[in-house]
Amino acid sequence: MTPLLAGYRRFRAETWPQQRARFEALAAQGQKPHTMVIACSDSRVDPQMIFSAGPGELFVVRNVANLVPPYMPDAAFHGTSAAVEFAVRVLAVKRVVVMGHALCGGITALIRGAPEQARDFVAGWIGIAGKARAVALRCDDPVAAQEAGEHEAIRISLANLMTFPWVAEAVTEGRLTLHGAHFGVATGRLLLLDAEGHFAPV
Ligand SMILES: [Zn+2]
């Protein structure tokens, strides 16, 4: 716990005094985040850091490979779908951003197979983006295949979001917009999915 507690002490000494009033207002009034971000659990891709956001701005769910499953209201434990439901129906966020990233281990596992120690859950989970594997395998170069897989998985998650009836309704009524983004870990650059379906630099 040593590195965590050292970081916590820096937070208390430096960040908390600056942000205290904001936290107190958020505690009193409740949160009203403008954006939901669905990002990867990867330790290098922190949405709050990338978007220079403060407390109360982003409602974030992070999972392996930033995937959204299709709408399946059954008895299974749908953590990501629960977060989408809360963000869209209760908090009424204005936009949902699915943010993928370069060097995504989840997408590597999708293309090459999950590591043997990660087959209880990871293998099934990344199957959500199964169609991205076929797209990736059309590339000769492994770097291009990885990137194509990452991009296609974002498109699949955006399409899956539209299978949630209240997401589709909010989008149709103009209350909600959906966006795809891809962060370059080595470059620090963000690409946005444009209307033609291509990822272009911001
Ligand atoms: Zn990842």
Short mmCIF file of C-alpha atoms and ligand atoms in Angstrom, two decimals:
data_model
loop_
_atom_site.label_atom_id
_atom_site.label_comp_id
_atom_site.label_asym_id
_atom_site.label_seq_id
_atom_site.Cartn_x
_atom_site.Cartn_y
_atom_site.Cartn_z
CA MET A 1 0.00 0.00 0.00
CA THR A 2 3.01 2.34 0.34
CA PRO A 3 2.85 3.98 -3.12
CA LEU A 4 -0.93 4.38 -2.81
CA LEU A 5 -0.75 6.03 0.60
CA ALA A 6 2.05 8.33 -0.55
CA GLY A 7 -0.20 9.40 -3.42
CA TYR A 8 -3.15 9.85 -1.08
CA ARG A 9 -1.07 12.11 1.17
CA ARG A 10 -0.11 14.25 -1.84
CA PHE A 11 -3.82 14.42 -2.79
CA ARG A 12 -4.75 15.59 0.71
CA ALA A 13 -1.92 18.12 0.83
CA GLU A 14 -2.10 19.53 -2.71
CA THR A 15 -5.31 18.63 -4.59
CA TRP A 16 -7.89 18.58 -1.81
CA PRO A 17 -7.39 22.20 -0.68
CA GLN A 18 -7.82 23.38 -4.30
CA GLN A 19 -10.82 21.16 -5.06
CA ARG A 20 -12.51 21.13 -1.67
CA ALA A 21 -15.25 23.63 -2.55
CA ARG A 22 -16.05 21.70 -5.72
CA PHE A 23 -16.31 18.37 -3.87
CA GLU A 24 -18.50 19.97 -1.20
CA ALA A 25 -20.84 21.42 -3.84
CA LEU A 26 -20.99 18.06 -5.62
CA ALA A 27 -21.76 16.36 -2.31
CA ALA A 28 -24.55 18.81 -1.53
CA GLN A 29 -26.10 19.04 -5.01
CA GLY A 30 -25.31 15.59 -6.39
CA GLN A 31 -23.41 14.79 -9.53
CA LYS A 32 -24.47 16.00 -12.98
CA PRO A 33 -21.73 14.71 -15.29
CA HIS A 34 -22.05 15.91 -18.88
CA THR A 35 -20.34 12.90 -20.45
CA MET A 36 -20.10 9.16 -20.01
CA VAL A 37 -16.79 7.63 -21.06
CA ILE A 38 -16.40 3.93 -21.70
CA ALA A 39 -12.68 3.28 -21.63
CA CYS A 40 -10.28 0.38 -21.19
CA SER A 41 -9.06 -0.71 -17.76
CA ASP A 42 -5.52 -0.31 -19.13
CA SER A 43 -3.45 1.67 -16.61
CA ARG A 44 -2.14 4.04 -19.30
CA VAL A 45 -5.49 5.38 -20.51
CA ASP A 46 -7.12 7.50 -17.81
CA PRO A 47 -10.08 9.48 -19.27
CA GLN A 48 -9.99 12.10 -16.53
CA MET A 49 -6.34 12.84 -17.30
CA ILE A 50 -6.73 12.77 -21.10
CA PHE A 51 -9.72 15.15 -21.07
CA SER A 52 -8.30 17.32 -18.26
CA ALA A 53 -11.58 16.80 -16.43
CA GLY A 54 -12.31 17.55 -12.81
CA PRO A 55 -14.54 15.81 -10.27
CA GLY A 56 -18.19 15.65 -11.32
CA GLU A 57 -17.61 15.94 -15.08
CA LEU A 58 -17.18 12.41 -16.37
CA PHE A 59 -19.16 9.28 -15.55
CA VAL A 60 -16.65 6.55 -16.37
CA VAL A 61 -16.85 2.82 -16.79
CA ARG A 62 -13.65 0.98 -17.62
CA ASN A 63 -13.46 -2.62 -18.70
CA VAL A 64 -11.21 -4.90 -20.73
CA ALA A 65 -10.99 -3.40 -24.25
CA ASN A 66 -13.68 -0.72 -23.64
CA LEU A 67 -16.46 -2.96 -24.92
CA VAL A 68 -20.22 -2.52 -24.74
CA PRO A 69 -22.20 -5.76 -25.01
CA PRO A 70 -25.51 -5.84 -26.89
CA TYR A 71 -28.68 -5.10 -24.90
CA MET A 72 -29.54 -8.29 -23.00
CA PRO A 73 -31.79 -7.64 -20.00
CA ASP A 74 -31.45 -11.05 -18.33
CA ALA A 75 -30.24 -12.33 -14.95
CA ALA A 76 -26.51 -12.13 -15.80
CA PHE A 77 -24.29 -9.56 -14.07
CA HIS A 78 -24.08 -6.79 -16.66
CA GLY A 79 -21.73 -4.26 -15.06
CA THR A 80 -21.14 -2.18 -18.17
CA SER A 81 -24.80 -2.20 -19.20
CA ALA A 82 -25.78 -1.14 -15.67
CA ALA A 83 -23.40 1.83 -15.93
CA VAL A 84 -24.85 2.78 -19.33
CA GLU A 85 -28.38 2.56 -17.93
CA PHE A 86 -27.54 4.77 -14.95
CA ALA A 87 -25.69 7.34 -17.06
CA VAL A 88 -28.30 7.62 -19.80
CA ARG A 89 -31.57 7.13 -17.94
CA VAL A 90 -30.84 8.55 -14.48
CA LEU A 91 -28.05 11.09 -14.99
CA ALA A 92 -29.14 11.99 -18.55
CA VAL A 93 -25.60 12.57 -19.82
CA LYS A 94 -25.36 14.53 -23.07
CA ARG A 95 -22.90 12.21 -24.77
CA VAL A 96 -21.29 8.79 -24.53
CA VAL A 97 -17.69 8.42 -25.68
CA VAL A 98 -16.26 4.95 -26.35
CA MET A 99 -12.52 5.50 -26.06
CA GLY A 100 -10.22 2.76 -27.28
CA HIS A 101 -6.46 2.93 -27.31
CA ALA A 102 -3.27 1.76 -28.97
CA LEU A 103 -1.50 -1.38 -27.71
CA CYS A 104 -4.74 -2.71 -26.18
CA GLY A 105 -4.05 -6.10 -24.60
CA GLY A 106 -7.73 -7.01 -24.83
CA ILE A 107 -7.68 -6.54 -28.59
CA THR A 108 -4.39 -8.45 -28.86
CA ALA A 109 -6.11 -11.30 -27.01
CA LEU A 110 -9.02 -11.07 -29.43
CA ILE A 111 -6.71 -11.37 -32.44
CA ARG A 112 -4.23 -13.95 -31.09
CA GLY A 113 -6.29 -15.69 -28.41
CA ALA A 114 -6.61 -14.90 -24.71
CA PRO A 115 -3.66 -15.80 -22.43
CA GLU A 116 -4.13 -19.21 -20.82
CA GLN A 117 -4.53 -17.66 -17.35
CA ALA A 118 -7.35 -15.43 -18.58
CA ARG A 119 -9.88 -17.83 -20.01
CA ASP A 120 -12.51 -17.89 -17.24
CA PHE A 121 -13.82 -14.43 -18.17
CA VAL A 122 -11.57 -12.53 -20.58
CA ALA A 123 -12.00 -14.92 -23.49
CA GLY A 124 -15.79 -14.71 -23.35
CA TRP A 125 -15.86 -10.98 -22.72
CA ILE A 126 -13.71 -10.02 -25.70
CA GLY A 127 -15.94 -12.20 -27.87
CA ILE A 128 -18.28 -9.17 -27.90
CA ALA A 129 -15.90 -7.76 -30.53
CA GLY A 130 -15.55 -11.06 -32.38
CA LYS A 131 -16.26 -9.43 -35.73
CA ALA A 132 -13.30 -7.08 -35.22
CA ARG A 133 -10.99 -10.10 -35.33
CA ALA A 134 -11.94 -10.86 -38.92
CA VAL A 135 -11.27 -7.23 -39.88
CA ALA A 136 -7.87 -7.31 -38.15
CA LEU A 137 -6.86 -10.58 -39.79
CA ARG A 138 -7.27 -9.00 -43.24
CA CYS A 139 -4.18 -6.86 -42.52
CA ASP A 140 -0.77 -8.33 -43.39
CA ASP A 141 1.17 -6.18 -40.96
CA PRO A 142 0.66 -7.02 -37.24
CA VAL A 143 0.76 -3.35 -36.20
CA ALA A 144 -1.93 -2.46 -38.75
CA ALA A 145 -3.96 -5.52 -37.67
CA GLN A 146 -3.85 -4.43 -34.04
CA GLU A 147 -4.98 -0.90 -34.91
CA ALA A 148 -7.71 -2.12 -37.28
CA GLY A 149 -8.98 -4.41 -34.52
CA GLU A 150 -9.01 -1.57 -31.99
CA HIS A 151 -10.88 0.71 -34.38
CA GLU A 152 -13.43 -1.92 -35.37
CA ALA A 153 -14.09 -2.87 -31.73
CA ILE A 154 -15.02 0.78 -31.05
CA ARG A 155 -17.44 0.74 -34.00
CA ILE A 156 -18.99 -2.50 -32.68
CA SER A 157 -19.46 -1.01 -29.19
CA LEU A 158 -21.13 2.07 -30.68
CA ALA A 159 -23.45 -0.16 -32.71
CA ASN A 160 -24.20 -2.22 -29.59
CA LEU A 161 -25.07 0.95 -27.67
CA MET A 162 -27.80 1.58 -30.23
CA THR A 163 -29.38 -1.81 -29.37
CA PHE A 164 -30.32 -0.35 -25.95
CA PRO A 165 -33.83 0.97 -26.69
CA TRP A 166 -33.57 4.03 -24.44
CA VAL A 167 -30.15 4.90 -25.92
CA ALA A 168 -31.57 4.74 -29.45
CA GLU A 169 -34.57 6.81 -28.34
CA ALA A 170 -32.40 9.51 -26.73
CA VAL A 171 -30.17 9.64 -29.83
CA THR A 172 -33.20 9.91 -32.15
CA GLU A 173 -34.67 12.70 -30.03
CA GLY A 174 -31.37 14.61 -30.02
CA ARG A 175 -30.83 14.35 -26.26
CA LEU A 176 -27.74 12.13 -26.59
CA THR A 177 -24.82 11.78 -28.99
CA LEU A 178 -22.45 8.82 -29.35
CA HIS A 179 -18.77 9.19 -30.20
CA GLY A 180 -15.78 6.94 -30.88
CA ALA A 181 -12.23 7.91 -29.92
CA HIS A 182 -8.82 6.24 -29.94
CA PHE A 183 -5.88 7.31 -27.78
CA GLY A 184 -2.28 6.77 -28.83
CA VAL A 185 -0.40 5.69 -25.71
CA ALA A 186 3.02 6.45 -27.20
CA THR A 187 1.98 9.67 -28.98
CA GLY A 188 -0.55 11.17 -26.57
CA ARG A 189 -2.78 11.92 -29.57
CA LEU A 190 -6.53 11.39 -29.70
CA LEU A 191 -8.35 10.34 -32.88
CA LEU A 192 -12.10 10.83 -33.28
CA LEU A 193 -14.40 8.67 -35.36
CA ASP A 194 -15.91 10.92 -38.04
CA ALA A 195 -19.25 10.73 -39.85
CA GLU A 196 -17.65 8.68 -42.66
CA GLY A 197 -16.51 6.05 -40.18
CA HIS A 198 -12.81 6.98 -40.21
CA PHE A 199 -10.62 7.85 -37.27
CA ALA A 200 -9.12 11.31 -37.75
CA PRO A 201 -6.81 13.42 -35.54
CA VAL A 202 -8.47 16.04 -33.34
ZN ZN B 1 -7.03 -1.84 -23.59
#
